[in-house]
mmCIF file of C-alpha atoms in Angstrom:
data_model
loop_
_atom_site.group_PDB
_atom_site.id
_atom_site.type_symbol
_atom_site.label_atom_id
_atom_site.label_comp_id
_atom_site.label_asym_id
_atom_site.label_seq_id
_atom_site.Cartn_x
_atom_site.Cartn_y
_atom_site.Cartn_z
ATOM 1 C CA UNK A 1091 -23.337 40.126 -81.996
ATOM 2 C CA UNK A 1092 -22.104 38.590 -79.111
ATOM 3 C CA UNK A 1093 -19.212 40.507 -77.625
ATOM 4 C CA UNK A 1094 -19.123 38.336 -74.292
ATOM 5 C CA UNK A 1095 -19.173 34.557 -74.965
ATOM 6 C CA UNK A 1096 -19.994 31.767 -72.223
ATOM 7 C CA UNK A 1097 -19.859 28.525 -74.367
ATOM 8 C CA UNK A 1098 -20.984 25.942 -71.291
ATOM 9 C CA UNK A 1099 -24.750 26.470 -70.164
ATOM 10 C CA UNK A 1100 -23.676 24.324 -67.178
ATOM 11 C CA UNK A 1101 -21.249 22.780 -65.623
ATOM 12 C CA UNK A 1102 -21.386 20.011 -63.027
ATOM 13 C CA UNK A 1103 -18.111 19.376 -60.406
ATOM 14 C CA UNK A 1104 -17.799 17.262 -57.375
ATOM 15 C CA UNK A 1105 -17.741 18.814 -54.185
ATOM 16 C CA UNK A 1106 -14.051 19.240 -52.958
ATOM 17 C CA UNK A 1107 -12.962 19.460 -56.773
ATOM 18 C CA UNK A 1108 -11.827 22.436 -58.873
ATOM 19 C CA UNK A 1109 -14.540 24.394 -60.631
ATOM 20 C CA UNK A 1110 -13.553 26.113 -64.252
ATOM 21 C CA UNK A 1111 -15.706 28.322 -65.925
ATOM 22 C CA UNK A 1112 -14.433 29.797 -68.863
ATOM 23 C CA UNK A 1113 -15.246 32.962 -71.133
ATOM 24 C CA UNK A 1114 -14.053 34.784 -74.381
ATOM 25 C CA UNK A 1115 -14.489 37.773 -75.772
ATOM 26 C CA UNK A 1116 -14.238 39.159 -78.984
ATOM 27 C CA UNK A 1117 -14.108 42.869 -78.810
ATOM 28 C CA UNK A 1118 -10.130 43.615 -77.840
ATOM 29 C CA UNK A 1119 -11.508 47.306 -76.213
ATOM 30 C CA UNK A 1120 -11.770 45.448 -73.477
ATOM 31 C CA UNK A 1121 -9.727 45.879 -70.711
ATOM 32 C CA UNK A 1122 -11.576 45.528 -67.790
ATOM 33 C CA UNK A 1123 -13.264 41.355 -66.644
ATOM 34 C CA UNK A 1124 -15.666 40.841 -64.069
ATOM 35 C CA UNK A 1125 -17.167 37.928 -62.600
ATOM 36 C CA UNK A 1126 -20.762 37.614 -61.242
ATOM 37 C CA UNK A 1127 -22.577 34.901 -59.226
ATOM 38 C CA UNK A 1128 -26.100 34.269 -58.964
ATOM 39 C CA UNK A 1129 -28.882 32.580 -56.993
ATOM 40 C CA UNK A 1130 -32.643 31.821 -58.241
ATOM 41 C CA UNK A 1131 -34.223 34.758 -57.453
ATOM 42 C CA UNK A 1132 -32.078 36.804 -56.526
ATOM 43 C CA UNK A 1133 -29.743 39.791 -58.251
ATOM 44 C CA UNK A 1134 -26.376 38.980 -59.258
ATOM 45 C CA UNK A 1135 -23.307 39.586 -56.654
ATOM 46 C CA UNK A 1136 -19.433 40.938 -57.809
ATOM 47 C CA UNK A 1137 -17.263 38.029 -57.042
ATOM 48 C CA UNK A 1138 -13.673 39.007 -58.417
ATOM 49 C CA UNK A 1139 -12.690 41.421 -61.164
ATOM 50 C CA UNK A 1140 -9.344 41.420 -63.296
ATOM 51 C CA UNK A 1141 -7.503 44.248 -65.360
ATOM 52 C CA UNK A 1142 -5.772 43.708 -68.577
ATOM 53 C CA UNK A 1143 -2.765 44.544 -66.858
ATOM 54 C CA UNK A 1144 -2.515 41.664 -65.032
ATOM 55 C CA UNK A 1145 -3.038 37.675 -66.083
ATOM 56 C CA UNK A 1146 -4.061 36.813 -62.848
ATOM 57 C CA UNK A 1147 -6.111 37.694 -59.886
ATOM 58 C CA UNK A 1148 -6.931 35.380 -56.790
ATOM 59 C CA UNK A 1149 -9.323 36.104 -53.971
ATOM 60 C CA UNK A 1150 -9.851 33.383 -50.972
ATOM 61 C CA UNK A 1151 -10.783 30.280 -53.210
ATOM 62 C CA UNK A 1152 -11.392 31.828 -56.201
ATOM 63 C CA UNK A 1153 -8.892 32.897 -58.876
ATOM 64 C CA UNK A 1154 -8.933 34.715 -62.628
ATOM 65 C CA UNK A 1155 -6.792 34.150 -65.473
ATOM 66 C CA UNK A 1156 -6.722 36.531 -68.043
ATOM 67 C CA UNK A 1157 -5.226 35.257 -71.678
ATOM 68 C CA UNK A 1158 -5.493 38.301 -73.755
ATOM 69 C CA UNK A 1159 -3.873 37.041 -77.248
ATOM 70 C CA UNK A 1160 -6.365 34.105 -77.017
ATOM 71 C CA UNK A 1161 -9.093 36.560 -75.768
ATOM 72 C CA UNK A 1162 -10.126 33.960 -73.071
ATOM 73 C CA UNK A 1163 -10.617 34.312 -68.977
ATOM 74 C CA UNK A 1164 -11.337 31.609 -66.646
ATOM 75 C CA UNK A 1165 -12.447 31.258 -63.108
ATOM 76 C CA UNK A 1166 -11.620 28.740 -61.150
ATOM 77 C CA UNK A 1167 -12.856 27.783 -57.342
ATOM 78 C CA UNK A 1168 -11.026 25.629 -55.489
ATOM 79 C CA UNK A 1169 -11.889 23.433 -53.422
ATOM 80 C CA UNK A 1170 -15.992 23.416 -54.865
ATOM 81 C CA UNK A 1171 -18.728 23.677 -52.122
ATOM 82 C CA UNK A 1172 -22.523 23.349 -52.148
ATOM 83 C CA UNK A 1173 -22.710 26.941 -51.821
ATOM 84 C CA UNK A 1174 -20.814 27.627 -54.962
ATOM 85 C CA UNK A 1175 -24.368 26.210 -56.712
ATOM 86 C CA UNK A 1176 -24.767 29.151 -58.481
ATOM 87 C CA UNK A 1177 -25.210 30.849 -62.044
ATOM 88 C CA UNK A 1178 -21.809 32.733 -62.591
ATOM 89 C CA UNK A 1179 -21.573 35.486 -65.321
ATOM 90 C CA UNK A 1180 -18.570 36.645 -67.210
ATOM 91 C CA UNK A 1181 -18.308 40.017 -67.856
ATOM 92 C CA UNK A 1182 -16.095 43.107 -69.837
ATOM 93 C CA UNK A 1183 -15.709 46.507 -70.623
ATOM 94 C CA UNK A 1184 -14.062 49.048 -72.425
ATOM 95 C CA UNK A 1185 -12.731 52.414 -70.999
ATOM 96 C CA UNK A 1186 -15.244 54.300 -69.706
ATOM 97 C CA UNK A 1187 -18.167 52.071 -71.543
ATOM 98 C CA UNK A 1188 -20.898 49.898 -70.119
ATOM 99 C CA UNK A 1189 -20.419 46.746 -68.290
ATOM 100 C CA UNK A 1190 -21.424 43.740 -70.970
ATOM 101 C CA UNK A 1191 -22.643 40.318 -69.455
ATOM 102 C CA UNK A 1192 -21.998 36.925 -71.117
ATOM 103 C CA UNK A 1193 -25.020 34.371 -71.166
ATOM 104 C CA UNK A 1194 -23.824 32.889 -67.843
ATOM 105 C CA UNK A 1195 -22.606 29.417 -67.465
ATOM 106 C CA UNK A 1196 -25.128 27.138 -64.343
ATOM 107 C CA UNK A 1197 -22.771 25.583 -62.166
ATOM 108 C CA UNK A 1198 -23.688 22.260 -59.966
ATOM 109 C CA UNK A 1199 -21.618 21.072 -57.287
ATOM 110 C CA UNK A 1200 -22.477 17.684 -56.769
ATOM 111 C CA UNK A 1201 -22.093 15.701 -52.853
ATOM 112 C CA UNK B 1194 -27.341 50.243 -45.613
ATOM 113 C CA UNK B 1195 -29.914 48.797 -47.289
ATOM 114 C CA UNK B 1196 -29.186 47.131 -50.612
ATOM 115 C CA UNK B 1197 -30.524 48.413 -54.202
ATOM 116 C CA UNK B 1198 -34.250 47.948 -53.595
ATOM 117 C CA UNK B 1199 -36.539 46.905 -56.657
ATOM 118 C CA UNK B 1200 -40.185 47.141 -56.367
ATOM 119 C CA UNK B 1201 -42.583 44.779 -57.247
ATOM 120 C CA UNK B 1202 -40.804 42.108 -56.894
ATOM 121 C CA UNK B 1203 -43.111 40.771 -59.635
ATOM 122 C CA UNK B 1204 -45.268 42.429 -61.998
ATOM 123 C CA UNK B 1205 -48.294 40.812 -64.206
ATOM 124 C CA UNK B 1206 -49.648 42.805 -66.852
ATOM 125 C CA UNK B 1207 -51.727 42.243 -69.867
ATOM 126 C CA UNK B 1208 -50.525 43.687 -73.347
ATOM 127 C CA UNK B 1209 -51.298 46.711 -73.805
ATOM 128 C CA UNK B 1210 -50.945 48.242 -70.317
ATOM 129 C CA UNK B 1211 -48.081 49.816 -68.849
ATOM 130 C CA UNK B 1212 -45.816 48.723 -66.445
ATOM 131 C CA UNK B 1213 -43.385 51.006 -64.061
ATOM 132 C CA UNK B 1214 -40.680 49.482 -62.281
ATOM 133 C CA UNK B 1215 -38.991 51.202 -59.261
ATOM 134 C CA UNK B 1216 -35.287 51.230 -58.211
ATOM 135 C CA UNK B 1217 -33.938 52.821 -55.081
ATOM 136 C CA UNK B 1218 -30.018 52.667 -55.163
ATOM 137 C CA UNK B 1219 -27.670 51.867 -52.493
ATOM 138 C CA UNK B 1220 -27.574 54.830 -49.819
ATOM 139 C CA UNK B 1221 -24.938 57.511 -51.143
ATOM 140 C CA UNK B 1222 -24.768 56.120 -54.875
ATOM 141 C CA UNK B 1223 -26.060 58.512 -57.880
ATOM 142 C CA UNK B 1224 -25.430 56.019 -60.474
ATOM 143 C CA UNK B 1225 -28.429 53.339 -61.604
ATOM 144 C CA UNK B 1226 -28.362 51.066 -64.198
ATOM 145 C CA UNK B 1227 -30.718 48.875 -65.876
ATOM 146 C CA UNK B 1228 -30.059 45.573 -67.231
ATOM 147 C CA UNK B 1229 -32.499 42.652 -68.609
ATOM 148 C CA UNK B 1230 -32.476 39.225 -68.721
ATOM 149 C CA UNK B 1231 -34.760 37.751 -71.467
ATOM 150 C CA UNK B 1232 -35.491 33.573 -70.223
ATOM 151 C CA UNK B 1233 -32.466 31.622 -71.367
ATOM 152 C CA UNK B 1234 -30.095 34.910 -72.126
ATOM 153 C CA UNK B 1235 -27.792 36.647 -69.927
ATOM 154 C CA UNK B 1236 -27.799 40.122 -68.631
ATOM 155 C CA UNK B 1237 -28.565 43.126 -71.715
ATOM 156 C CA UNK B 1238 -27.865 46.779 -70.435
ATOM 157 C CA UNK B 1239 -30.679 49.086 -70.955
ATOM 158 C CA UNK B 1240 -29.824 52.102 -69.542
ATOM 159 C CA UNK B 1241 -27.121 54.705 -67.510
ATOM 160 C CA UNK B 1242 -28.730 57.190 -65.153
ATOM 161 C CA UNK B 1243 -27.107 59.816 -63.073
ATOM 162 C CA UNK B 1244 -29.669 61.759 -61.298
ATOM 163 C CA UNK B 1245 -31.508 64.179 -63.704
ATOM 164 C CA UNK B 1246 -29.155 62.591 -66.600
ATOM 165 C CA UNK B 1247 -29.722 60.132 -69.153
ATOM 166 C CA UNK B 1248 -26.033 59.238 -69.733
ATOM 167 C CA UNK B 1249 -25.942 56.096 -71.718
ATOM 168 C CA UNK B 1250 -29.193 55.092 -73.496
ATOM 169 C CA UNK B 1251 -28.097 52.927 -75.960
ATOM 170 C CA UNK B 1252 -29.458 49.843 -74.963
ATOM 171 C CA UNK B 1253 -32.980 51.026 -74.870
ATOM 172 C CA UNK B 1254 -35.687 49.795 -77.510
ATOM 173 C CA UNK B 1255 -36.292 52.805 -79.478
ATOM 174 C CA UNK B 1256 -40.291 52.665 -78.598
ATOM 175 C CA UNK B 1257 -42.078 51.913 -75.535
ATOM 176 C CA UNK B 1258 -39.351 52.200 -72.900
ATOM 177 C CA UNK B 1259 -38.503 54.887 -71.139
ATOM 178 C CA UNK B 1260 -35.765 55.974 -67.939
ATOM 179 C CA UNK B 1261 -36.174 58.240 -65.309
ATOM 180 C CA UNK B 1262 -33.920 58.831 -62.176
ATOM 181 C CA UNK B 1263 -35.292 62.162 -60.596
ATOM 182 C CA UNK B 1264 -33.518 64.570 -57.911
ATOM 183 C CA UNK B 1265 -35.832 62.794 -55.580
ATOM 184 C CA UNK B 1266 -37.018 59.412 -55.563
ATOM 185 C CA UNK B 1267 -36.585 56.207 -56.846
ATOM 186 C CA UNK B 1268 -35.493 55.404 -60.502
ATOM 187 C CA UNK B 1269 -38.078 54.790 -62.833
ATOM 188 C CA UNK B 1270 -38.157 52.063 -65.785
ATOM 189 C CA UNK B 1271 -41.172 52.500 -67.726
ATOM 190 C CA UNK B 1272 -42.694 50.680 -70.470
ATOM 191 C CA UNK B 1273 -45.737 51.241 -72.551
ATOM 192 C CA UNK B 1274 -48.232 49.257 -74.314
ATOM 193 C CA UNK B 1275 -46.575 45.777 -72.792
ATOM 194 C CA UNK B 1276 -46.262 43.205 -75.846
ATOM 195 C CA UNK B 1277 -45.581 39.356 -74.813
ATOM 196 C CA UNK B 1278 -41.704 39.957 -75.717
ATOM 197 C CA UNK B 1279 -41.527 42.293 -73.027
ATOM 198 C CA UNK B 1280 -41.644 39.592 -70.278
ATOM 199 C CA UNK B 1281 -38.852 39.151 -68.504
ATOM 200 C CA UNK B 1282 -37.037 39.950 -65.324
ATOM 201 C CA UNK B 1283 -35.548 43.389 -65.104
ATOM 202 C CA UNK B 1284 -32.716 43.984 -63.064
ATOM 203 C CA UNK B 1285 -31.223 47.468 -61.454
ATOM 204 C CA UNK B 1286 -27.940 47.999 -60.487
ATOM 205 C CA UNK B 1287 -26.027 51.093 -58.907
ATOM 206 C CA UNK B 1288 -22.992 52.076 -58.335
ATOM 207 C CA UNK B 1289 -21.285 55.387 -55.839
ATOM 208 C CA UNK B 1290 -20.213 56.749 -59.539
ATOM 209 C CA UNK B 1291 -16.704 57.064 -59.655
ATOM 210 C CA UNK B 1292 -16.712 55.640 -63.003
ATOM 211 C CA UNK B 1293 -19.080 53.119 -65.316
ATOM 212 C CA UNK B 1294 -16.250 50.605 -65.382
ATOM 213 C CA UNK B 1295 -16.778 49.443 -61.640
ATOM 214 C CA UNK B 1296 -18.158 47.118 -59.753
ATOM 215 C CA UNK B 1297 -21.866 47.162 -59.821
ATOM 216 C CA UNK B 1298 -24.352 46.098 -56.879
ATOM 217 C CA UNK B 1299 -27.285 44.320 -57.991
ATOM 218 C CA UNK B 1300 -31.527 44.760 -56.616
ATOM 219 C CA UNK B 1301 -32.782 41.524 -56.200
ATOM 220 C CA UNK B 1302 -35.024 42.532 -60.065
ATOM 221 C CA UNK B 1303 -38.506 42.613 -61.159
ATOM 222 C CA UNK B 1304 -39.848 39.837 -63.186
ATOM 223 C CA UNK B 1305 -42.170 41.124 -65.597
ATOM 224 C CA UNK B 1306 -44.966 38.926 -67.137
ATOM 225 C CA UNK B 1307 -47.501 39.549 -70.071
ATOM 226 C CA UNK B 1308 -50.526 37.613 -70.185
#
């Protein structure tokens, strides 16, 4: 059973353009979002994290939206650059419980 | 300070052998956790060590694997009797252990194969 859902395997976005990369969940213990990036070959990197507290938090050129009725986060990344090329992963918790990763969602930023 | 160091970077083994994979956290954390990532699935926890201390196990396959993270040295991810299924790339993470729910810094992982 798949607590952490990431529905798009990829996702391709013009250079300059807004990136969204969206997630739901289905277990409502949750109260704690994370967002990972990765490169081939490499281990995943924290980009931003959100509470269920808030609905939104923004870092630099990337920002989460939390929607907890619909059980649904997004991240967007605005304006896209070649470096954003990158697997991102979507991920939750539960008070004082294990960090659980969604499938991840491939993201190509195209010139 | 070094990141979370994962040795070898990539493993071959044939099935039935056994296969240890090594985690040194981040300088000053006592909290390591294993995830792994199965080709074409995303990240599956495995395992919560403190040192000494199996705290969250759950994850585990009930045969075959085992966790270590001793008072000294690196953590230990061991597996036994290597089947094909087990191929994969294994990933550790730590964290300074102020609580499971933050962020966690990621090794680079180990990619397993079974021939």
């Amino acid at each position: 059973d798949q607590q952490v859902k990431q529905n798009s395997p990829s996702l391709s976005v013009q250079e300059g353009r807004i990136s969204i990369l969206n997630c739901d969940y289905t277990n409502s213990m949750f109260d704690y979002f994370l967002w990972y990036k990765k490169y081939p070959a490499e281990g995943p990197t924290f980009l931003i994290s959100i509470s269920s507290i808030k609905d939104k938090n923004e870092d630099g050129r990337f920002t989460v939206f939390l929607n907890k009725s619909a059980k649904h986060l997004s991240l967007h990344i605005v304006p896209s650059q070649p470096g954003d090329s990158a697997v991102y992963f979507c991920a939750a918790s539960a008070r004082d419980d294990k960090i659980i990763f969604g499938k991840g969602t491939r993201l190509h930023i195209l010139p | 300070n070094a990141g979370v160091m994962q040795n070898p970077r990539h493993l071959v083994r044939r099935r039935g052998q056994e296969a240890r994979l090594r985690c040194s956290p981040m300088k000053g954390h006592s909290h390591v956790y294993w995830y792994r990532q199965l080709p074409e699935e995303g990240l599956k926890f495995m395992v919560y060590l403190q040192k000494e201390n199996i705290i969250d196990e759950s994850g585990m396959p009930k045969e075959r694997f085992s966790a270590e993270f001793p008072k000294e040295g690196p953590s230990i991810l061991r597996i036994q009797q290597v089947v094909r299924g087990d191929s994969a790339a294994y990933f550790c993470a730590s964290s300074p252990g102020q609580g499971i729910r933050e962020k966690l810094f990621f090794g680079s992982g180990t990619q397993l194969s079974v021939l």
